[in-house]
């Protein structure tokens, strides 16, 4: 059997892409290296998973589970779920801590280094570099997630799910990239992100959170298009699939400020609760995403809500978010949904260390934060609760990448047959490891960590290689043992490199070779905000300025 799977691995590396939907999901090369060693065991695990899921459906009137996904911005590992570490910080998240006691902590959850790529990976099951979405855009960019990508929402809809998204999105400012055009029946989300909405709005400018935008005498300024105007950019949009899309809660000439940011965040919470009620009243299983934009909140202006001993700008808002999530968890219970609903709560990447320590957050267990490829940039708190199916108060120490949620949730939903076969899917099915609380059943033991288009590190088991520059011998490259050295401060280069250097290089080599059959492609490009029926005049002017700049001669 192992010889057969070795032949399958070789074929997968050299054969042209498969198109037929009945073919197996196409994965990156390392999946087949593991499959060649564990194929017989995986077959048995798949049978056990099928039996467990069938038994659940029998108990649940033939229906698959509902799925609620909460993705929180810019939190380091240890900031949720551990009251002792809350105490070290000087704040409290009691509702999330209680939830963690009912859930399994995915201890080695890896994300991407920043907002957009993590969200792309969760939605598509693919590394964001594969469709040019590894960067994080702040203002008008004229690009986004291609419509050809098949999101988790689209996969679940084919299996009969109702789908809804509320909160942050941050996967583009062009129409095809928005949630209501990417598989969600309903969506209410910001087009951009907190750069616009809490870092360079009017109150933040006055507080010098952003410098040199409109806090000076501009008599020497010639280029009036150089500095973005947060109030001219599109803010929050709402719409249903196939229906009109409108900007909401923003009138022509109105200025964006701290009060508007607070209003938006409260509205996202209220809408999430409304959507939960609506979806619970339907007969179909549902997929509800709530991606809050707090705790990021960069001004003192008009601040209300719970205060912590820490007093940090983000930490206090984290306590507010904990209250809101507590309300969400309570309502799930009151509606009788807890037993048949998977709830995932996790962070999207490490701390926004640019705003440490006034944010109240600094790296603790792992070094680095947002935009870093150190563990502090890509290791996050992550919990999954499914009563009676996934061990409560459990710890799973297997490596899981955010893209694995795509494939695993599809399997839990009975929708894996709708995962596309005509492209490479990086997410692997981790259902056996999660359902049976068993690291030995994991189907991933490595992560390749990208910074935009460039791979910067490879994690394999507990070892991490910082990729050396071209021409440098990998035997002398920096290696870290992540169990012994969580902060990556004591390189064991020779000790590991002497036997493992070339093995790590081969991992990357197989990954790059696989791209010859499944090459990376660019993001989608288009006219920002096109398709919104009530675009404000100032937003139209901002787009016109952007298009002129984009069309300016570059040679």
Coordinates of C-alpha atoms in Angstrom, one line a residue:
X1 CA 0.0 0.0 0.0
X2 CA 2.8 2.5 0.8
X3 CA 4.4 1.8 -2.6
X4 CA 1.0 2.6 -4.2
X5 CA 0.8 5.9 -2.4
X6 CA 4.3 6.7 -3.3
X7 CA 3.4 6.3 -7.0
X8 CA 0.3 8.5 -6.3
X9 CA 2.6 11.2 -4.8
X10 CA 4.9 11.2 -7.8
X11 CA 1.9 11.4 -10.2
X12 CA 0.5 14.4 -8.2
X13 CA 3.7 16.3 -8.6
X14 CA 4.1 15.7 -12.3
X15 CA 0.6 15.2 -13.7
X16 CA -1.4 18.2 -15.1
X17 CA -4.2 19.6 -13.0
X18 CA -7.2 17.4 -12.6
X19 CA -10.6 18.8 -13.6
X20 CA -13.1 16.2 -12.7
X21 CA -15.1 16.9 -9.5
X22 CA -15.1 13.2 -8.6
X23 CA -11.3 13.2 -8.3
X24 CA -9.5 13.7 -5.0
X25 CA -8.9 17.2 -3.7
X26 CA -5.5 18.3 -4.9
X27 CA -3.1 19.3 -2.1
X28 CA 0.4 20.6 -1.7
X29 CA 3.3 18.1 -1.9
X30 CA 3.9 17.4 1.8
X31 CA 0.3 16.0 2.1
X32 CA 1.3 13.2 -0.2
X33 CA 4.5 12.5 1.7
X34 CA 2.4 11.9 4.8
X35 CA -0.2 10.0 2.9
X36 CA 2.5 7.6 1.6
X37 CA 3.3 6.7 5.2
X38 CA -0.2 6.6 6.7
X39 CA -2.7 5.8 3.9
X40 CA -4.0 2.6 5.6
X41 CA -4.6 4.4 8.9
X42 CA -6.2 7.4 7.2
X43 CA -8.7 5.0 5.5
X44 CA -9.7 3.7 8.9
X45 CA -9.9 7.2 10.3
X46 CA -12.2 8.3 7.5
X47 CA -14.5 5.4 8.2
X48 CA -14.7 6.4 11.9
X49 CA -15.3 10.0 11.0
X50 CA -18.1 9.1 8.6
X51 CA -19.7 6.9 11.3
X52 CA -19.5 9.7 13.9
X53 CA -21.0 12.3 11.5
X54 CA -23.7 9.9 10.5
X55 CA -24.6 9.3 14.1
X56 CA -24.8 13.1 14.7
X57 CA -27.1 13.6 11.8
X58 CA -29.4 10.8 13.1
X59 CA -29.6 12.7 16.4
X60 CA -30.1 16.0 14.6
X61 CA -33.1 15.1 12.4
X62 CA -30.9 14.3 9.5
X63 CA -29.3 17.7 9.4
X64 CA -25.6 18.6 9.5
X65 CA -24.4 21.1 12.2
X66 CA -24.8 24.8 12.1
X67 CA -21.4 26.7 12.0
X68 CA -20.7 30.0 13.7
X69 CA -17.3 31.5 13.1
X70 CA -15.9 34.4 15.2
X71 CA -12.6 35.8 14.0
X72 CA -11.1 38.5 16.2
X73 CA -8.5 41.1 15.0
X74 CA -4.9 41.2 16.2
X75 CA -4.6 39.2 19.4
X76 CA -1.5 37.4 20.6
X77 CA -1.5 33.8 21.9
X78 CA -2.6 33.7 25.5
X79 CA -4.9 36.7 25.5
X80 CA -8.1 34.6 25.6
X81 CA -9.1 31.6 27.5
X82 CA -6.5 31.6 30.3
X83 CA -7.6 33.6 33.4
X84 CA -4.1 33.4 34.9
X85 CA -2.7 35.2 31.8
X86 CA -5.7 37.7 31.9
X87 CA -4.6 38.5 35.5
X88 CA -1.0 39.1 34.3
X89 CA -2.4 41.5 31.7
X90 CA -4.7 43.2 34.2
X91 CA -8.0 42.6 32.4
X92 CA -10.7 39.9 32.2
X93 CA -12.4 37.9 29.5
X94 CA -14.6 35.7 31.6
X95 CA -17.1 34.8 28.9
X96 CA -14.5 33.6 26.4
X97 CA -12.7 31.8 29.3
X98 CA -15.9 30.0 30.1
X99 CA -16.3 29.2 26.4
X100 CA -12.8 27.8 26.3
X101 CA -13.7 25.4 29.1
X102 CA -16.5 24.0 26.9
X103 CA -14.3 23.9 23.8
X104 CA -11.1 22.4 22.5
X105 CA -8.1 24.7 22.2
X106 CA -6.2 24.2 19.0
X107 CA -2.9 24.9 20.6
X108 CA -0.8 25.1 17.4
X109 CA -3.2 27.1 15.2
X110 CA -1.2 29.0 12.5
X111 CA -2.6 31.9 10.6
X112 CA -1.0 34.3 8.1
X113 CA 0.9 37.4 9.3
X114 CA -1.9 39.9 8.8
X115 CA -5.6 40.5 8.3
X116 CA -6.3 40.0 4.6
X117 CA -4.2 36.9 4.0
X118 CA -5.6 35.1 7.0
X119 CA -9.2 35.8 6.0
X120 CA -8.5 34.7 2.4
X121 CA -7.0 31.5 3.6
X122 CA -10.0 30.7 5.9
X123 CA -12.5 31.6 3.1
X124 CA -10.8 29.7 0.2
X125 CA -8.7 27.0 1.9
X126 CA -5.7 28.3 -0.1
X127 CA -2.6 30.2 0.7
X128 CA -3.3 33.8 -0.2
X129 CA -0.1 33.9 -2.4
X130 CA -1.9 31.6 -4.8
X131 CA -4.2 34.4 -5.9
X132 CA -2.1 37.5 -5.1
X133 CA -3.8 38.3 -1.9
X134 CA -0.9 38.1 0.5
X135 CA -0.7 41.8 1.1
X136 CA -2.9 44.0 3.3
X137 CA -4.4 47.1 1.7
X138 CA -5.4 50.0 3.8
X139 CA -7.1 52.5 1.4
X140 CA -8.5 52.4 -2.1
X141 CA -6.7 49.8 -4.1
X142 CA -8.9 48.6 -7.0
X143 CA -8.3 44.9 -6.4
X144 CA -9.6 42.0 -4.4
X145 CA -10.5 38.4 -4.1
X146 CA -11.3 36.9 -7.5
X147 CA -14.8 35.7 -8.2
X148 CA -13.3 32.5 -9.5
X149 CA -12.3 31.5 -6.0
X150 CA -14.7 29.1 -4.3
X151 CA -15.3 30.3 -0.8
X152 CA -16.4 28.2 2.2
X153 CA -19.8 29.9 2.0
X154 CA -20.2 28.8 -1.6
X155 CA -19.3 25.3 -0.7
X156 CA -21.8 25.2 2.2
X157 CA -24.5 26.8 0.1
X158 CA -24.3 23.8 -2.3
X159 CA -25.0 21.6 0.6
X160 CA -28.2 23.5 1.5
X161 CA -26.8 26.0 4.1
X162 CA -28.1 29.5 4.6
X163 CA -25.1 31.9 4.9
X164 CA -24.6 35.3 6.5
X165 CA -21.6 37.5 7.2
X166 CA -21.4 40.5 9.6
X167 CA -18.4 42.7 10.5
X168 CA -14.9 43.0 9.0
X169 CA -14.2 41.5 5.5
X170 CA -11.1 43.2 4.1
X171 CA -10.7 41.2 1.0
X172 CA -11.1 43.9 -1.6
X173 CA -12.8 47.1 -2.6
X174 CA -14.2 45.8 -5.9
X175 CA -17.6 44.3 -6.3
X176 CA -16.7 40.7 -7.1
X177 CA -14.7 40.5 -3.8
X178 CA -17.5 41.3 -1.4
X179 CA -19.1 38.8 0.8
X180 CA -22.6 39.0 -0.8
X181 CA -21.0 38.2 -4.1
X182 CA -18.8 35.4 -2.6
X183 CA -21.5 33.0 -1.4
X184 CA -23.2 34.8 1.4
X185 CA -27.0 35.2 1.2
X186 CA -26.7 38.3 3.3
X187 CA -23.8 40.5 4.3
X188 CA -23.1 43.7 6.2
X189 CA -19.4 44.6 6.3
X190 CA -16.9 47.3 6.1
X191 CA -15.1 47.5 2.7
X192 CA -11.8 48.6 4.2
X193 CA -10.4 48.1 7.7
X194 CA -9.3 49.9 10.8
X195 CA -6.6 51.9 9.1
X196 CA -9.4 53.9 7.6
X197 CA -11.9 53.5 10.4
X198 CA -9.9 54.1 13.6
X199 CA -6.4 55.1 12.7
X200 CA -6.8 58.0 10.3
X201 CA -10.2 59.3 10.8
X202 CA -10.8 62.9 12.1
X203 CA -10.5 62.2 15.8
X204 CA -7.5 60.0 15.4
X205 CA -5.8 62.8 13.4
X206 CA -6.4 65.3 16.2
X207 CA -4.9 62.8 18.7
X208 CA -1.8 62.3 16.5
X209 CA -2.6 58.6 16.0
X210 CA -2.0 59.5 12.4
X211 CA 0.5 62.2 11.6
X212 CA 0.6 64.6 8.6
X213 CA -2.8 64.0 7.2
X214 CA -4.8 67.1 8.1
X215 CA -3.2 68.2 11.3
X216 CA -1.1 70.9 9.8
X217 CA -1.2 74.1 7.6
X218 CA -1.2 72.7 4.1
X219 CA -0.1 75.9 2.3
X220 CA 3.0 74.1 0.9
X221 CA 1.1 71.0 -0.2
X222 CA 0.8 70.6 -3.9
X223 CA -0.5 67.0 -4.4
X224 CA -4.0 67.1 -2.8
X225 CA -4.4 63.4 -3.6
X226 CA -1.4 62.1 -1.7
X227 CA -3.2 61.8 1.7
X228 CA -6.3 59.6 2.1
X229 CA -9.5 61.1 3.4
X230 CA -11.1 58.4 5.6
X231 CA -14.5 60.1 5.3
X232 CA -14.4 60.1 1.5
X233 CA -13.7 56.3 1.4
X234 CA -16.6 53.9 1.3
X235 CA -17.4 52.7 4.8
X236 CA -20.0 49.9 5.5
X237 CA -22.1 48.2 2.8
X238 CA -25.1 45.9 3.1
X239 CA -26.8 43.6 0.6
X240 CA -28.2 40.2 -0.3
X241 CA -26.8 37.9 -3.0
X242 CA -27.9 39.2 -6.4
X243 CA -29.6 42.2 -4.9
X244 CA -28.7 45.9 -4.6
X245 CA -25.8 46.9 -2.4
X246 CA -25.9 50.1 -0.5
X247 CA -23.6 52.0 1.9
X248 CA -25.3 52.4 5.3
X249 CA -25.2 54.8 8.2
X250 CA -23.2 57.4 6.2
X251 CA -24.7 60.4 4.5
X252 CA -23.1 62.7 1.8
X253 CA -20.8 65.2 3.5
X254 CA -20.7 63.4 6.8
X255 CA -17.4 63.0 8.5
X256 CA -16.1 59.7 9.9
X257 CA -14.9 59.9 13.5
X258 CA -14.7 58.0 16.8
X259 CA -18.5 58.2 17.4
X260 CA -19.2 56.7 14.0
X261 CA -16.7 53.9 14.7
X262 CA -18.5 53.1 18.0
X263 CA -21.8 53.2 16.2
X264 CA -20.6 50.8 13.5
X265 CA -19.2 48.2 16.0
X266 CA -22.4 48.2 18.1
X267 CA -24.4 47.8 14.9
X268 CA -22.3 44.8 13.9
X269 CA -23.0 43.2 17.3
X270 CA -26.7 43.9 17.1
X271 CA -26.9 42.6 13.5
X272 CA -25.1 39.4 14.4
X273 CA -27.7 38.8 17.2
X274 CA -30.5 39.5 14.7
X275 CA -29.0 37.2 12.1
X276 CA -28.7 34.4 14.7
X277 CA -32.4 34.8 15.5
X278 CA -33.4 34.8 11.9
X279 CA -31.3 31.9 10.9
X280 CA -32.3 29.8 13.9
X281 CA -35.9 30.2 12.8
X282 CA -35.3 28.6 9.4
X283 CA -35.3 24.9 8.6
X284 CA -31.9 24.9 6.8
X285 CA -28.6 24.6 8.6
X286 CA -26.7 27.9 8.7
X287 CA -23.3 29.4 8.5
X288 CA -22.9 32.6 10.4
X289 CA -19.7 34.6 10.4
X290 CA -19.1 37.4 12.9
X291 CA -15.8 39.2 12.4
X292 CA -15.7 42.0 14.9
X293 CA -13.5 45.1 14.3
X294 CA -12.8 45.8 18.0
X295 CA -10.7 45.4 20.1
X296 CA -8.8 47.7 17.7
X297 CA -9.8 51.2 18.7
X298 CA -7.1 53.9 18.6
X299 CA -8.6 57.0 20.2
X300 CA -9.5 58.1 23.7
X301 CA -12.2 60.4 22.2
X302 CA -15.6 59.5 23.5
X303 CA -14.5 56.2 25.0
X304 CA -17.2 54.4 27.0
X305 CA -17.6 50.8 28.2
X306 CA -15.7 48.6 30.7
X307 CA -12.4 49.7 32.0
X308 CA -9.5 47.4 33.0
X309 CA -6.7 47.8 35.4
X310 CA -4.5 47.6 32.3
X311 CA -6.3 50.6 30.8
X312 CA -4.9 50.0 27.3
X313 CA -6.9 51.2 24.3
X314 CA -7.4 47.8 22.9
X315 CA -7.6 45.9 26.1
X316 CA -10.6 47.8 27.4
X317 CA -12.4 47.2 24.1
X318 CA -11.5 43.5 24.4
X319 CA -13.5 43.5 27.6
X320 CA -16.4 45.0 25.8
X321 CA -16.1 42.3 23.0
X322 CA -16.0 39.6 25.7
X323 CA -19.4 41.0 27.0
X324 CA -20.8 40.9 23.5
X325 CA -19.6 37.4 22.8
X326 CA -21.0 36.3 26.1
X327 CA -24.4 37.6 24.9
X328 CA -23.9 35.6 21.7
X329 CA -23.1 32.4 23.5
X330 CA -26.0 32.9 25.9
X331 CA -28.4 33.4 23.0
X332 CA -27.1 30.3 21.2
X333 CA -28.0 28.4 24.4
X334 CA -31.5 30.1 24.7
X335 CA -32.4 29.2 21.2
X336 CA -31.5 25.6 21.8
X337 CA -28.7 25.6 19.2
X338 CA -25.7 24.7 21.3
X339 CA -25.9 20.9 20.8
X340 CA -26.1 21.2 17.0
X341 CA -23.8 24.1 16.4
X342 CA -20.1 24.3 15.8
X343 CA -18.7 27.5 17.3
X344 CA -15.2 28.7 16.4
X345 CA -13.6 31.6 18.2
X346 CA -10.0 32.6 17.3
X347 CA -7.7 35.5 16.5
X348 CA -6.5 36.3 13.0
X349 CA -2.8 37.1 13.7
X350 CA -0.6 38.5 16.4
X351 CA -0.7 41.9 18.2
X352 CA -0.5 45.1 16.3
X353 CA 2.8 45.8 18.0
X354 CA 3.1 49.3 16.3
X355 CA 0.6 50.4 18.9
X356 CA 2.2 48.7 21.9
X357 CA 2.2 49.4 24.8
X358 CA -0.6 52.0 24.7
X359 CA -2.9 49.3 23.2
X360 CA -2.4 47.3 26.4
X361 CA -1.1 44.3 24.4
X362 CA 2.5 43.2 24.0
X363 CA 3.8 39.8 22.9
X364 CA 4.0 37.3 25.8
X365 CA 4.7 33.7 25.0
X366 CA 5.8 34.1 21.4
X367 CA 8.0 36.9 19.9
X368 CA 6.7 39.4 17.4
X369 CA 3.3 40.4 16.2
X370 CA 1.2 41.4 13.2
X371 CA 3.2 41.3 9.9
X372 CA 6.0 39.2 11.5
X373 CA 6.7 35.7 10.5
X374 CA 7.9 34.8 14.0
X375 CA 5.5 32.7 16.0
X376 CA 4.1 35.8 17.6
X377 CA 2.8 36.9 14.2
X378 CA 1.1 33.7 13.2
X379 CA 0.2 31.8 16.4
X380 CA -3.2 32.6 17.8
X381 CA -5.7 31.5 20.4
X382 CA -8.2 29.2 18.7
X383 CA -11.1 27.3 20.2
X384 CA -13.7 25.0 18.6
X385 CA -16.9 23.9 20.5
X386 CA -19.2 21.1 19.3
X387 CA -20.9 19.5 22.4
X388 CA -20.8 15.7 22.3
X389 CA -18.6 15.6 19.2
X390 CA -15.4 17.5 20.2
X391 CA -13.8 17.1 23.6
X392 CA -14.7 19.9 26.0
X393 CA -11.8 21.6 27.7
X394 CA -9.4 19.7 25.4
X395 CA -6.0 20.5 24.0
X396 CA -5.0 19.5 20.5
X397 CA -1.3 20.1 19.9
X398 CA -1.3 19.2 16.2
X399 CA -0.2 21.8 13.7
X400 CA -3.4 23.3 12.2
X401 CA -3.3 26.0 9.5
X402 CA -6.2 28.4 9.1
X403 CA -6.9 27.0 5.7
X404 CA -7.6 23.6 7.3
X405 CA -10.9 25.0 8.6
X406 CA -12.1 25.3 5.0
X407 CA -11.7 21.6 4.3
X408 CA -12.6 20.4 7.8
X409 CA -15.8 22.4 8.0
X410 CA -16.8 21.2 4.6
X411 CA -16.4 17.6 5.8
X412 CA -18.4 18.3 9.0
X413 CA -21.1 19.8 6.9
X414 CA -21.2 16.9 4.4
X415 CA -20.2 19.3 1.7
X416 CA -16.6 18.1 0.9
X417 CA -17.8 16.9 -2.5
X418 CA -18.2 20.6 -3.4
X419 CA -14.6 21.6 -2.6
X420 CA -13.1 22.3 -6.1
X421 CA -10.8 19.8 -7.7
X422 CA -9.5 22.0 -10.5
X423 CA -7.0 23.9 -8.2
X424 CA -4.7 23.3 -5.4
X425 CA -6.3 23.3 -1.9
X426 CA -3.8 23.9 0.9
X427 CA -6.3 23.2 3.7
X428 CA -6.3 19.5 4.8
X429 CA -9.1 17.6 6.5
X430 CA -8.4 17.6 10.2
X431 CA -11.8 16.1 11.2
X432 CA -10.3 12.9 12.6
X433 CA -7.8 14.8 14.9
X434 CA -10.5 17.1 16.2
X435 CA -13.3 14.5 16.7
X436 CA -11.1 12.0 18.4
X437 CA -8.8 14.4 20.2
X438 CA -5.7 12.6 18.8
X439 CA -2.6 14.3 17.5
X440 CA -1.6 11.0 15.7
X441 CA -4.6 11.5 13.4
X442 CA -3.5 14.9 12.1
X443 CA -2.8 15.2 8.4
X444 CA -0.5 18.2 8.7
X445 CA 3.0 18.4 10.3
X446 CA 4.3 21.5 8.6
X447 CA 3.5 25.1 7.6
X448 CA 5.3 27.3 5.1
X449 CA 5.0 30.9 6.3
X450 CA 4.8 33.6 3.7
X451 CA 5.3 37.4 3.9
X452 CA 3.2 38.5 1.0
X453 CA 4.8 36.7 -2.0
X454 CA 7.9 35.5 -0.3
X455 CA 8.3 32.4 1.8
X456 CA 10.2 33.3 4.9
X457 CA 10.1 30.3 7.2
X458 CA 9.2 26.6 7.3
X459 CA 7.9 24.9 10.4
X460 CA 8.1 21.1 10.5
X461 CA 7.2 19.3 13.7
X462 CA 8.6 21.4 16.5
X463 CA 11.4 22.8 14.3
X464 CA 11.5 26.0 12.5
X465 CA 13.8 27.2 9.7
X466 CA 14.3 30.8 8.9
X467 CA 14.8 30.6 5.2
X468 CA 18.4 31.6 4.3
X469 CA 19.0 34.1 1.4
X470 CA 20.1 32.7 -1.9
X471 CA 23.5 31.2 -1.9
X472 CA 23.7 30.6 1.9
X473 CA 24.2 27.0 3.0
X474 CA 21.1 25.8 4.9
X475 CA 23.4 24.0 7.4
X476 CA 24.2 27.4 8.9
X477 CA 20.7 28.9 8.6
X478 CA 18.8 29.8 11.8
X479 CA 16.8 26.9 13.2
X480 CA 14.7 27.0 16.4
X481 CA 13.2 24.3 18.5
X482 CA 9.8 25.8 19.3
X483 CA 9.2 23.6 22.3
X484 CA 12.4 24.6 23.9
X485 CA 12.5 28.2 22.7
X486 CA 9.1 29.7 22.1
X487 CA 10.5 33.1 21.5
X488 CA 13.0 32.0 18.8
X489 CA 16.0 33.6 20.6
X490 CA 18.4 30.6 20.7
X491 CA 19.2 29.3 17.3
X492 CA 20.3 25.6 17.1
X493 CA 21.6 26.0 13.6
X494 CA 24.4 23.4 13.4
X495 CA 22.6 21.0 15.7
X496 CA 19.6 20.8 13.4
X497 CA 21.1 22.0 10.1
X498 CA 23.7 19.2 10.0
X499 CA 21.0 16.6 9.5
X500 CA 17.9 18.6 8.7
X501 CA 19.1 21.5 6.5
X502 CA 18.6 19.8 3.2
X503 CA 15.4 18.2 4.3
X504 CA 13.9 21.6 4.9
X505 CA 15.2 22.9 1.6
X506 CA 13.5 19.9 -0.1
X507 CA 10.2 20.7 1.6
X508 CA 10.4 24.1 0.0
X509 CA 11.6 22.7 -3.3
X510 CA 8.6 20.4 -3.5
X511 CA 6.3 23.2 -2.6
X512 CA 7.7 25.4 -5.4
X513 CA 7.7 22.5 -7.9
X514 CA 4.0 22.0 -7.2
X515 CA 3.5 25.6 -8.4
X516 CA 4.6 24.7 -11.8
X517 CA 1.4 22.7 -12.2
X518 CA -0.7 25.0 -10.1
X519 CA 0.8 28.4 -10.7
X520 CA 0.0 31.5 -8.6
X521 CA -2.3 34.1 -10.2
X522 CA -2.9 37.8 -9.6
X523 CA -5.8 39.2 -7.6
X524 CA -8.9 40.5 -9.4
X525 CA -8.7 44.1 -10.6
X526 CA -11.5 46.6 -11.2
X527 CA -13.1 49.9 -10.4
X528 CA -13.4 50.5 -6.6
X529 CA -17.0 50.7 -5.3
X530 CA -18.6 49.9 -8.6
X531 CA -22.0 48.3 -8.0
X532 CA -23.0 50.4 -5.0
X533 CA -26.2 52.2 -5.8
X534 CA -25.8 55.2 -3.4
X535 CA -22.2 56.1 -3.7
X536 CA -21.5 59.5 -2.1
X537 CA -20.1 62.3 -4.3
X538 CA -16.9 62.4 -2.2
X539 CA -16.4 58.7 -2.7
X540 CA -16.8 59.1 -6.5
X541 CA -14.2 61.9 -6.4
X542 CA -11.8 59.7 -4.4
X543 CA -12.2 56.9 -7.0
X544 CA -11.6 59.3 -9.8
X545 CA -8.4 60.5 -8.2
X546 CA -7.3 56.9 -7.7
X547 CA -8.0 55.9 -11.3
X548 CA -6.0 58.9 -12.6
X549 CA -3.0 57.9 -10.4
X550 CA -3.3 54.3 -11.5
X551 CA -3.3 55.3 -15.2
X552 CA -0.4 57.7 -14.9
X553 CA 2.7 56.7 -17.0
X554 CA 5.0 54.4 -15.1
X555 CA 7.9 54.2 -17.7

